Amino acid sequence: MSPAVFKLSPGVQSYDWGKKGSASLAAQFGKTCVEGFEIDENKTYAELWMGTHPTLPSKLTSDSSLLSDHIKSDSTLVGDKVIRKFEDSREGNLPFLFKVLSIGTALSIQAHPDKKLARKLFDERPNVYKDPNHKPEMAIALTPFLAFLNFLPLPILLLNLLVVPELKPIIPSHLINQLASSVGLPTGSPPDVSSYRQTPCKPTEENKQILKQIFEALMSAEKDTVTTAIQSLIERYKRGDDIREAEKNVVDLAIMLNEQYPDDVGVLCVFFLNVVELKKGEAAFLEANSPHAYIKGDIIECMATSDNVVRAGLTPKLRDVPTLVEMLTYESGPGEQQLLQPTTFGSQDDATKLYDPPIEEFSVLRVELASGGKTSHRKIEGPSIAVVTQGSGSVVSGDDKVEFERGSVIFIGADEEVTWQATEELEVFRAYVEA
């Protein structure tokens, strides 16, 4: 029988939005765990991929065989319950993909399709949408992390439409009036800012339909109209005069995004989407069909095994505006609604926190130990992948013991009780599935 705990050699993705050279955590970890990987200081490194996705599958460090082939040959590593629940795991495919992201410039305004839409997009355009799976995902901050997360509360969005003059040529006035009527607020000038910052209610179907029309108007606006609006906005912000109270929090962000993606319609999303900053250890869950964009920072990310992205702004890549407009749920509310609070993992274990999103494909544990510390994890009825983000130590399961350091990536088979021991102050993130 093969060992139940062993090291992996994952892969590093180099995208333009990553961080350069050794500044990238993905590259730093890759230098430790990826066989043959050397950092090019002139190259940007964006993602460390840990899992069985065919785009960049992980291998065993011991013999460079594919992880998917290895676990297909030994089903005990996955466990009977997971195999019954996730049929694809019978072929050695994990239901989750684990990543470390290092974000130097903003990612695209995007959303991920649900299962039904993912299948449809894959069937119709497999050259663009490369698998039929959905992609709910969770982000956990390793450093201060900034992101767009879903639509603003509608009263705040309405206030932006009323006070930002550059939006008036883009969003028709009748839609602004409809939105105001639907949330029971006036459109007079100057608006009483405090009345627009009331506690928002859950959006109604009427609210959502109006928001959909407004977002479509933004994303479908003529390029020349958008360019003129953004150039006027940025000039006004750089002058620093005539900036309304409601705009002050997004001035620096709008300027930064325009430097990264000049005259891109995504710059205007500062007035439509929540801007949320996560501190280290804080997490956000992004369900399917929810608009978002990562702006800067380093994160642990876990998702269902898919690489499907529908983009519409802040990107040189293909923009599929009609699909994005149709697929979104048009939920809106404070950015804090997207945050996921961790809980303890087991009654005796203060060293481990559980991030448990409302989906079947994955959960994530965060282990923190002082130097010399030790903690045990109960048996998990499914496979795990762990990445060491700080410190060094060992993990033991029965007769199997693996020594590790910062950047090591480790596979743990199903139904194994493991003990973590810290040689230095330790932080480990462990993604797993349990049917």
CSV table of C-alpha atoms in Angstrom, one decimal:
chain,number,residue,atom,x,y,z
A,1,MET,CA,0.0,0.0,0.0
A,2,SER,CA,1.3,3.5,-0.9
A,3,PRO,CA,2.0,6.1,1.8
A,4,ALA,CA,-1.0,8.0,3.0
A,5,VAL,CA,1.0,11.3,3.3
A,6,PHE,CA,3.5,12.5,0.7
A,7,LYS,CA,4.8,15.7,-0.9
A,8,LEU,CA,3.6,17.2,-4.1
A,9,SER,CA,5.2,19.1,-6.9
A,10,PRO,CA,2.4,21.5,-8.1
A,11,GLY,CA,2.7,24.2,-10.9
A,12,VAL,CA,3.2,27.9,-11.1
A,13,GLN,CA,1.2,30.1,-13.5
A,14,SER,CA,2.7,33.2,-14.9
A,15,TYR,CA,0.0,35.8,-15.8
A,16,ASP,CA,0.5,39.5,-16.4
A,17,TRP,CA,-1.5,40.5,-13.3
A,18,GLY,CA,0.9,38.6,-10.9
A,19,LYS,CA,3.8,40.0,-8.9
A,20,LYS,CA,7.3,40.2,-10.3
A,21,GLY,CA,9.9,37.7,-9.4
A,22,SER,CA,10.6,37.0,-5.8
A,23,ALA,CA,8.0,39.5,-4.7
A,24,SER,CA,5.4,36.8,-5.6
A,25,LEU,CA,4.4,34.4,-2.8
A,26,ALA,CA,3.4,31.9,-5.5
A,27,ALA,CA,6.9,32.0,-6.9
A,28,GLN,CA,8.5,31.9,-3.4
A,29,PHE,CA,6.5,28.7,-2.6
A,30,GLY,CA,7.1,27.3,-6.0
A,31,LYS,CA,10.9,27.6,-5.5
A,32,THR,CA,10.4,25.2,-2.5
A,33,CYS,CA,7.9,22.7,-3.9
A,34,VAL,CA,8.0,22.7,-7.7
A,35,GLU,CA,10.7,20.4,-9.1
A,36,GLY,CA,13.1,22.3,-11.3
A,37,PHE,CA,11.5,25.7,-10.8
A,38,GLU,CA,13.7,28.8,-10.7
A,39,ILE,CA,12.5,32.4,-10.2
A,40,ASP,CA,13.1,34.8,-13.1
A,41,GLU,CA,13.1,38.3,-11.5
A,42,ASN,CA,11.8,39.8,-14.7
A,43,LYS,CA,8.8,37.6,-14.9
A,44,THR,CA,5.4,37.9,-13.2
A,45,TYR,CA,4.2,34.9,-11.2
A,46,ALA,CA,0.5,34.8,-10.3
A,47,GLU,CA,-0.8,31.4,-9.1
A,48,LEU,CA,0.4,28.2,-7.5
A,49,TRP,CA,-2.0,25.4,-8.6
A,50,MET,CA,-2.4,22.4,-6.3
A,51,GLY,CA,-4.7,19.6,-7.5
A,52,THR,CA,-5.6,17.5,-10.5
A,53,HIS,CA,-7.0,20.1,-13.0
A,54,PRO,CA,-5.6,19.0,-16.4
A,55,THR,CA,-4.4,22.6,-17.2
A,56,LEU,CA,-1.6,22.3,-14.6
A,57,PRO,CA,-1.8,19.0,-12.7
A,58,SER,CA,0.3,18.3,-9.6
A,59,LYS,CA,2.8,15.5,-9.5
A,60,LEU,CA,4.4,13.4,-6.8
A,61,THR,CA,7.7,14.7,-5.7
A,62,SER,CA,9.0,11.2,-5.3
A,63,ASP,CA,8.7,10.0,-8.9
A,64,SER,CA,7.1,12.8,-10.9
A,65,SER,CA,4.0,10.7,-11.6
A,66,LEU,CA,0.7,12.5,-11.9
A,67,LEU,CA,-1.3,12.8,-8.7
A,68,SER,CA,-4.4,11.9,-10.6
A,69,ASP,CA,-2.9,8.7,-11.9
A,70,HIS,CA,-1.6,7.8,-8.4
A,71,ILE,CA,-4.9,8.3,-6.6
A,72,LYS,CA,-6.8,6.5,-9.4
A,73,SER,CA,-4.6,3.5,-8.8
A,74,ASP,CA,-5.2,3.5,-5.0
A,75,SER,CA,-8.9,4.5,-4.3
A,76,THR,CA,-8.2,4.4,-0.5
A,77,LEU,CA,-6.5,7.7,-0.9
A,78,VAL,CA,-9.8,9.3,-1.9
A,79,GLY,CA,-12.2,7.2,0.1
A,80,ASP,CA,-15.4,5.3,-0.9
A,81,LYS,CA,-17.8,8.1,0.3
A,82,VAL,CA,-16.1,10.7,-1.9
A,83,ILE,CA,-16.0,8.4,-4.9
A,84,ARG,CA,-19.7,7.7,-4.5
A,85,LYS,CA,-20.5,11.4,-4.1
A,86,PHE,CA,-18.2,12.8,-6.9
A,87,GLU,CA,-18.2,10.3,-9.8
A,88,ASP,CA,-15.2,12.0,-11.5
A,89,SER,CA,-13.0,11.2,-8.5
A,90,ARG,CA,-13.1,7.6,-9.6
A,91,GLU,CA,-10.8,8.7,-12.4
A,92,GLY,CA,-8.4,10.3,-10.0
A,93,ASN,CA,-9.8,13.8,-10.2
A,94,LEU,CA,-10.2,15.8,-7.0
A,95,PRO,CA,-13.4,17.9,-6.7
A,96,PHE,CA,-11.5,21.0,-5.6
A,97,LEU,CA,-8.6,23.1,-6.9
A,98,PHE,CA,-6.3,24.7,-4.3
A,99,LYS,CA,-4.2,27.8,-5.1
A,100,VAL,CA,-2.0,30.5,-3.8
A,101,LEU,CA,-2.5,33.8,-5.6
A,102,SER,CA,-0.1,36.8,-5.7
A,103,ILE,CA,-1.9,39.8,-7.2
A,104,GLY,CA,0.1,42.8,-8.5
A,105,THR,CA,-2.5,44.4,-10.7
A,106,ALA,CA,-6.2,43.9,-10.7
A,107,LEU,CA,-7.9,40.9,-12.2
A,108,SER,CA,-10.8,41.2,-14.6
A,109,ILE,CA,-14.4,42.1,-13.6
A,110,GLN,CA,-15.7,38.6,-13.8
A,111,ALA,CA,-18.1,35.9,-12.6
A,112,HIS,CA,-18.1,32.1,-12.7
A,113,PRO,CA,-21.1,30.1,-14.1
A,114,ASP,CA,-23.3,27.7,-12.2
A,115,LYS,CA,-23.3,24.1,-13.2
A,116,LYS,CA,-26.1,24.4,-15.8
A,117,LEU,CA,-24.6,27.4,-17.5
A,118,ALA,CA,-21.1,25.9,-17.3
A,119,ARG,CA,-22.3,22.9,-19.2
A,120,LYS,CA,-24.1,25.0,-21.8
A,121,LEU,CA,-21.0,27.3,-22.4
A,122,PHE,CA,-18.7,24.3,-22.6
A,123,ASP,CA,-20.9,22.6,-25.2
A,124,GLU,CA,-21.3,25.7,-27.3
A,125,ARG,CA,-17.7,27.2,-27.0
A,126,PRO,CA,-15.2,24.6,-25.6
A,127,ASN,CA,-12.4,26.7,-27.0
A,128,VAL,CA,-13.3,29.5,-24.6
A,129,TYR,CA,-15.0,27.7,-21.7
A,130,LYS,CA,-12.8,24.6,-21.2
A,131,ASP,CA,-14.7,22.4,-18.8
A,132,PRO,CA,-18.4,21.9,-17.9
A,133,ASN,CA,-18.1,22.5,-14.1
A,134,HIS,CA,-19.1,25.4,-11.9
A,135,LYS,CA,-16.6,27.4,-9.9
A,136,PRO,CA,-17.7,28.6,-6.5
A,137,GLU,CA,-14.6,29.9,-4.7
A,138,MET,CA,-13.3,31.1,-1.4
A,139,ALA,CA,-10.4,33.5,-0.8
A,140,ILE,CA,-8.5,33.7,2.5
A,141,ALA,CA,-6.1,36.7,2.9
A,142,LEU,CA,-2.4,35.9,3.5
A,143,THR,CA,-1.6,39.7,3.3
A,144,PRO,CA,-3.9,42.7,3.3
A,145,PHE,CA,-6.2,42.0,0.3
A,146,LEU,CA,-8.4,44.3,-1.7
A,147,ALA,CA,-11.3,43.1,-4.0
A,148,PHE,CA,-14.5,44.0,-5.7
A,149,LEU,CA,-17.2,41.8,-4.2
A,150,ASN,CA,-20.8,41.9,-5.6
A,151,PHE,CA,-23.0,45.0,-6.1
A,152,LEU,CA,-23.2,47.8,-3.7
A,153,PRO,CA,-26.3,48.3,-1.6
A,154,LEU,CA,-28.8,49.9,-4.0
A,155,PRO,CA,-29.2,53.2,-2.1
A,156,ILE,CA,-25.4,53.7,-2.3
A,157,LEU,CA,-25.3,52.8,-5.9
A,158,LEU,CA,-28.1,55.3,-6.6
A,159,LEU,CA,-26.2,58.0,-4.7
A,160,ASN,CA,-23.2,57.4,-7.0
A,161,LEU,CA,-25.4,57.7,-10.1
A,162,LEU,CA,-26.8,61.0,-8.8
A,163,VAL,CA,-23.5,62.7,-7.7
A,164,VAL,CA,-20.9,61.4,-10.3
A,165,PRO,CA,-21.4,63.6,-13.4
A,166,GLU,CA,-19.3,61.4,-15.6
A,167,LEU,CA,-21.9,58.6,-15.3
A,168,LYS,CA,-24.8,60.6,-16.7
A,169,PRO,CA,-23.9,60.1,-20.4
A,170,ILE,CA,-23.7,56.3,-19.7
A,171,ILE,CA,-26.7,55.4,-17.5
A,172,PRO,CA,-30.0,56.6,-18.9
A,173,SER,CA,-31.9,58.9,-16.6
A,174,HIS,CA,-35.1,56.8,-16.7
A,175,LEU,CA,-33.2,53.9,-15.2
A,176,ILE,CA,-31.9,56.1,-12.4
A,177,ASN,CA,-35.4,57.3,-11.8
A,178,GLN,CA,-36.7,53.7,-11.8
A,179,LEU,CA,-34.1,52.7,-9.3
A,180,ALA,CA,-34.8,55.6,-7.0
A,181,SER,CA,-38.6,54.8,-7.1
A,182,SER,CA,-38.0,51.1,-6.4
A,183,VAL,CA,-35.9,51.9,-3.2
A,184,GLY,CA,-38.1,54.8,-2.1
A,185,LEU,CA,-35.5,57.6,-2.4
A,186,PRO,CA,-35.5,61.0,-4.1
A,187,THR,CA,-33.4,62.1,-7.1
A,188,GLY,CA,-33.2,65.7,-6.1
A,189,SER,CA,-29.9,67.7,-6.0
A,190,PRO,CA,-28.0,68.0,-3.8
A,191,PRO,CA,-29.0,64.7,-2.2
A,192,ASP,CA,-29.0,64.2,1.6
A,193,VAL,CA,-26.1,61.7,1.8
A,194,SER,CA,-27.2,60.3,5.1
A,195,SER,CA,-30.6,59.1,3.8
A,196,TYR,CA,-28.8,57.0,1.1
A,197,ARG,CA,-26.7,55.2,3.7
A,198,GLN,CA,-29.7,53.7,5.4
A,199,THR,CA,-29.6,50.0,6.2
A,200,PRO,CA,-30.5,48.3,2.9
A,201,CYS,CA,-33.2,45.8,2.5
A,202,LYS,CA,-32.8,42.5,0.5
A,203,PRO,CA,-33.3,43.4,-3.1
A,204,THR,CA,-36.7,42.5,-4.7
A,205,GLU,CA,-37.1,41.0,-8.1
A,206,GLU,CA,-38.0,44.5,-9.4
A,207,ASN,CA,-34.8,45.9,-7.9
A,208,LYS,CA,-32.8,43.2,-9.5
A,209,GLN,CA,-34.3,43.8,-13.0
A,210,ILE,CA,-33.5,47.5,-12.8
A,211,LEU,CA,-30.0,46.8,-11.6
A,212,LYS,CA,-29.5,44.4,-14.5
A,213,GLN,CA,-30.6,47.1,-17.0
A,214,ILE,CA,-28.2,49.6,-15.3
A,215,PHE,CA,-25.3,47.2,-15.4
A,216,GLU,CA,-26.0,46.3,-19.0
A,217,ALA,CA,-26.0,50.0,-19.9
A,218,LEU,CA,-22.6,50.4,-18.3
A,219,MET,CA,-21.0,47.3,-19.8
A,220,SER,CA,-22.5,47.9,-23.3
A,221,ALA,CA,-21.8,51.6,-23.5
A,222,GLU,CA,-20.0,52.9,-26.6
A,223,LYS,CA,-16.2,52.8,-26.2
A,224,ASP,CA,-15.9,56.6,-27.1
A,225,THR,CA,-18.5,57.5,-24.4
A,226,VAL,CA,-16.7,55.4,-21.8
A,227,THR,CA,-13.3,56.8,-22.7
A,228,THR,CA,-14.5,60.4,-22.5
A,229,ALA,CA,-16.2,59.7,-19.1
A,230,ILE,CA,-13.1,58.1,-17.6
A,231,GLN,CA,-10.7,60.7,-18.8
A,232,SER,CA,-12.9,63.4,-17.4
A,233,LEU,CA,-13.2,61.5,-14.1
A,234,ILE,CA,-9.5,60.9,-13.7
A,235,GLU,CA,-8.6,64.5,-14.6
A,236,ARG,CA,-11.1,65.7,-11.9
A,237,TYR,CA,-9.7,63.3,-9.3
A,238,LYS,CA,-6.1,64.3,-10.0
A,239,ARG,CA,-7.0,68.0,-9.7
A,240,GLY,CA,-8.5,67.2,-6.4
A,241,ASP,CA,-11.4,69.7,-6.7
A,242,ASP,CA,-15.1,69.3,-6.9
A,243,ILE,CA,-15.0,65.8,-5.3
A,244,ARG,CA,-18.2,64.9,-3.5
A,245,GLU,CA,-18.2,63.3,-0.1
A,246,ALA,CA,-19.6,60.0,-1.6
A,247,GLU,CA,-16.7,59.7,-4.0
A,248,LYS,CA,-13.7,60.3,-1.6
A,249,ASN,CA,-13.2,56.6,-0.7
A,250,VAL,CA,-12.7,55.5,-4.3
A,251,VAL,CA,-10.5,58.3,-5.7
A,252,ASP,CA,-7.2,56.6,-5.3
A,253,LEU,CA,-8.5,53.3,-6.5
A,254,ALA,CA,-10.0,54.7,-9.6
A,255,ILE,CA,-6.7,56.4,-10.5
A,256,MET,CA,-4.8,53.2,-9.8
A,257,LEU,CA,-7.1,51.1,-11.9
A,258,ASN,CA,-6.9,53.5,-14.8
A,259,GLU,CA,-3.1,53.4,-14.7
A,260,GLN,CA,-3.3,49.7,-15.0
A,261,TYR,CA,-6.1,49.5,-17.6
A,262,PRO,CA,-6.4,53.0,-19.2
A,263,ASP,CA,-9.9,54.0,-20.2
A,264,ASP,CA,-11.3,50.6,-19.4
A,265,VAL,CA,-15.0,50.4,-18.4
A,266,GLY,CA,-14.0,48.4,-15.4
A,267,VAL,CA,-12.6,51.6,-13.8
A,268,LEU,CA,-16.2,52.8,-13.4
A,269,CYS,CA,-17.1,49.7,-11.4
A,270,VAL,CA,-15.8,51.5,-8.3
A,271,PHE,CA,-19.3,53.1,-8.3
A,272,PHE,CA,-21.2,49.8,-8.8
A,273,LEU,CA,-19.4,47.1,-6.8
A,274,ASN,CA,-18.3,46.9,-3.1
A,275,VAL,CA,-14.7,47.5,-2.4
A,276,VAL,CA,-13.7,45.2,0.4
A,277,GLU,CA,-10.4,44.9,2.2
A,278,LEU,CA,-9.6,41.7,4.0
A,279,LYS,CA,-7.0,41.5,6.8
A,280,LYS,CA,-4.8,38.4,7.1
A,281,GLY,CA,-6.9,35.4,8.0
A,282,GLU,CA,-10.2,36.9,6.9
A,283,ALA,CA,-12.1,35.1,4.2
A,284,ALA,CA,-14.7,35.7,1.5
A,285,PHE,CA,-16.9,33.2,-0.3
A,286,LEU,CA,-18.0,33.9,-3.9
A,287,GLU,CA,-20.9,31.9,-5.1
A,288,ALA,CA,-21.6,31.3,-8.8
A,289,ASN,CA,-22.9,34.1,-10.9
A,290,SER,CA,-21.6,36.8,-8.5
A,291,PRO,CA,-19.5,39.7,-9.9
A,292,HIS,CA,-16.1,40.2,-8.4
A,293,ALA,CA,-12.5,41.2,-9.1
A,294,TYR,CA,-9.4,40.7,-7.1
A,295,ILE,CA,-7.4,44.0,-6.9
A,296,LYS,CA,-4.2,43.5,-4.9
A,297,GLY,CA,-2.7,41.3,-2.2
A,298,ASP,CA,-1.9,37.6,-1.6
A,299,ILE,CA,-4.5,34.9,-0.9
A,300,ILE,CA,-5.2,31.3,-0.4
A,301,GLU,CA,-7.9,30.3,-2.9
A,302,CYS,CA,-10.0,27.2,-3.1
A,303,MET,CA,-12.6,26.4,-5.7
A,304,ALA,CA,-14.5,23.6,-7.4
A,305,THR,CA,-12.2,22.1,-10.1
A,306,SER,CA,-12.8,24.4,-12.9
A,307,ASP,CA,-11.2,27.3,-14.8
A,308,ASN,CA,-14.3,28.9,-16.2
A,309,VAL,CA,-14.3,32.7,-16.1
A,310,VAL,CA,-16.8,35.1,-17.8
A,311,ARG,CA,-15.1,38.5,-18.1
A,312,ALA,CA,-16.3,42.0,-18.9
A,313,GLY,CA,-13.8,44.6,-17.8
A,314,LEU,CA,-10.2,45.3,-16.6
A,315,THR,CA,-8.8,42.8,-19.0
A,316,PRO,CA,-7.1,42.5,-22.4
A,317,LYS,CA,-8.7,39.0,-22.7
A,318,LEU,CA,-12.0,38.0,-24.3
A,319,ARG,CA,-15.0,40.0,-22.9
A,320,ASP,CA,-18.3,38.1,-23.0
A,321,VAL,CA,-20.6,41.0,-21.9
A,322,PRO,CA,-23.9,39.4,-23.0
A,323,THR,CA,-23.2,36.2,-21.1
A,324,LEU,CA,-22.1,38.1,-18.0
A,325,VAL,CA,-25.1,40.4,-18.0
A,326,GLU,CA,-27.5,37.4,-18.3
A,327,MET,CA,-25.9,35.1,-15.8
A,328,LEU,CA,-25.6,37.4,-12.7
A,329,THR,CA,-28.0,37.0,-9.8
A,330,TYR,CA,-28.0,40.8,-9.1
A,331,GLU,CA,-28.0,40.4,-5.4
A,332,SER,CA,-26.7,43.5,-3.7
A,333,GLY,CA,-25.8,44.5,-0.2
A,334,PRO,CA,-22.8,45.5,2.0
A,335,GLY,CA,-19.5,43.8,1.2
A,336,GLU,CA,-19.4,42.3,4.6
A,337,GLN,CA,-22.2,39.9,3.4
A,338,GLN,CA,-19.6,38.1,1.4
A,339,LEU,CA,-17.3,37.4,4.4
A,340,LEU,CA,-17.1,33.9,5.8
A,341,GLN,CA,-16.4,33.6,9.5
A,342,PRO,CA,-14.1,30.7,10.5
A,343,THR,CA,-15.1,28.3,13.4
A,344,THR,CA,-13.1,25.9,15.5
A,345,PHE,CA,-12.3,22.5,14.1
A,346,GLY,CA,-13.0,20.0,16.9
A,347,SER,CA,-13.8,20.9,20.5
A,348,GLN,CA,-10.2,20.4,21.7
A,349,ASP,CA,-8.3,22.2,19.0
A,350,ASP,CA,-7.7,25.9,19.4
A,351,ALA,CA,-4.8,25.7,16.9
A,352,THR,CA,-7.1,25.0,13.9
A,353,LYS,CA,-9.8,27.1,12.3
A,354,LEU,CA,-12.3,25.8,9.8
A,355,TYR,CA,-13.5,27.8,6.8
A,356,ASP,CA,-16.6,26.0,5.7
A,357,PRO,CA,-18.5,27.5,2.7
A,358,PRO,CA,-22.0,26.3,1.9
A,359,ILE,CA,-21.0,24.0,-0.9
A,360,GLU,CA,-20.0,20.3,-1.2
A,361,GLU,CA,-16.7,20.4,-3.0
A,362,PHE,CA,-14.3,21.8,-0.3
A,363,SER,CA,-13.6,23.2,3.1
A,364,VAL,CA,-10.3,24.7,4.3
A,365,LEU,CA,-8.4,24.4,7.6
A,366,ARG,CA,-5.9,26.9,8.9
A,367,VAL,CA,-3.4,25.5,11.4
A,368,GLU,CA,-1.3,28.0,13.6
A,369,LEU,CA,1.3,26.6,16.0
A,370,ALA,CA,4.0,28.2,18.1
A,371,SER,CA,7.5,26.8,17.8
A,372,GLY,CA,7.5,23.4,19.4
A,373,GLY,CA,3.7,23.2,19.3
A,374,LYS,CA,1.6,20.2,18.3
A,375,THR,CA,-1.9,19.5,17.3
A,376,SER,CA,-3.9,16.5,15.8
A,377,HIS,CA,-6.6,16.4,13.2
A,378,ARG,CA,-9.3,13.7,13.3
A,379,LYS,CA,-9.8,11.4,10.4
A,380,ILE,CA,-11.3,13.2,7.4
A,381,GLU,CA,-13.4,11.0,5.0
A,382,GLY,CA,-11.8,12.4,1.9
A,383,PRO,CA,-8.5,13.6,0.5
A,384,SER,CA,-6.6,16.7,1.5
A,385,ILE,CA,-3.9,19.0,0.1
A,386,ALA,CA,-1.9,21.2,2.5
A,387,VAL,CA,0.4,24.1,1.8
A,388,VAL,CA,2.9,25.5,4.4
A,389,THR,CA,2.7,29.3,4.3
A,390,GLN,CA,5.0,29.9,7.3
A,391,GLY,CA,7.6,28.0,9.4
A,392,SER,CA,8.7,24.3,9.3
A,393,GLY,CA,7.9,21.1,11.0
A,394,SER,CA,6.4,17.6,10.3
A,395,VAL,CA,3.1,15.8,9.8
A,396,VAL,CA,2.7,12.3,11.0
A,397,SER,CA,0.1,9.7,10.1
A,398,GLY,CA,0.7,6.2,11.5
A,399,ASP,CA,4.1,5.1,10.3
A,400,ASP,CA,4.2,7.9,7.7
A,401,LYS,CA,6.1,11.1,8.6
A,402,VAL,CA,6.8,14.0,6.2
A,403,GLU,CA,9.2,16.8,7.2
A,404,PHE,CA,8.3,20.2,5.6
A,405,GLU,CA,9.3,23.8,5.3
A,406,ARG,CA,7.7,27.0,4.1
A,407,GLY,CA,6.3,26.4,0.6
A,408,SER,CA,6.0,22.7,0.9
A,409,VAL,CA,2.8,21.1,-0.5
A,410,ILE,CA,1.6,17.8,1.0
A,411,PHE,CA,-1.2,15.3,0.1
A,412,ILE,CA,-3.0,13.5,2.8
A,413,GLY,CA,-5.2,10.5,2.0
A,414,ALA,CA,-8.7,9.8,3.3
A,415,ASP,CA,-9.4,8.4,6.7
A,416,GLU,CA,-6.0,9.4,8.2
A,417,GLU,CA,-5.6,10.9,11.6
A,418,VAL,CA,-2.6,13.3,11.4
A,419,THR,CA,-0.5,15.2,13.9
A,420,TRP,CA,1.2,18.5,13.1
A,421,GLN,CA,4.4,19.4,14.9
A,422,ALA,CA,6.0,22.8,14.6
A,423,THR,CA,9.8,23.2,14.6
A,424,GLU,CA,9.3,27.0,13.9
A,425,GLU,CA,6.2,29.1,14.3
A,426,LEU,CA,3.9,27.4,11.8
A,427,GLU,CA,1.0,28.2,9.5
A,428,VAL,CA,-0.6,25.6,7.3
A,429,PHE,CA,-3.7,25.7,5.1
A,430,ARG,CA,-5.3,22.4,4.4
A,431,ALA,CA,-8.1,22.0,1.7
A,432,TYR,CA,-10.2,18.9,1.9
A,433,VAL,CA,-13.4,17.3,0.7
A,434,GLU,CA,-15.7,15.2,2.9
A,435,ALA,CA,-18.8,13.5,1.6
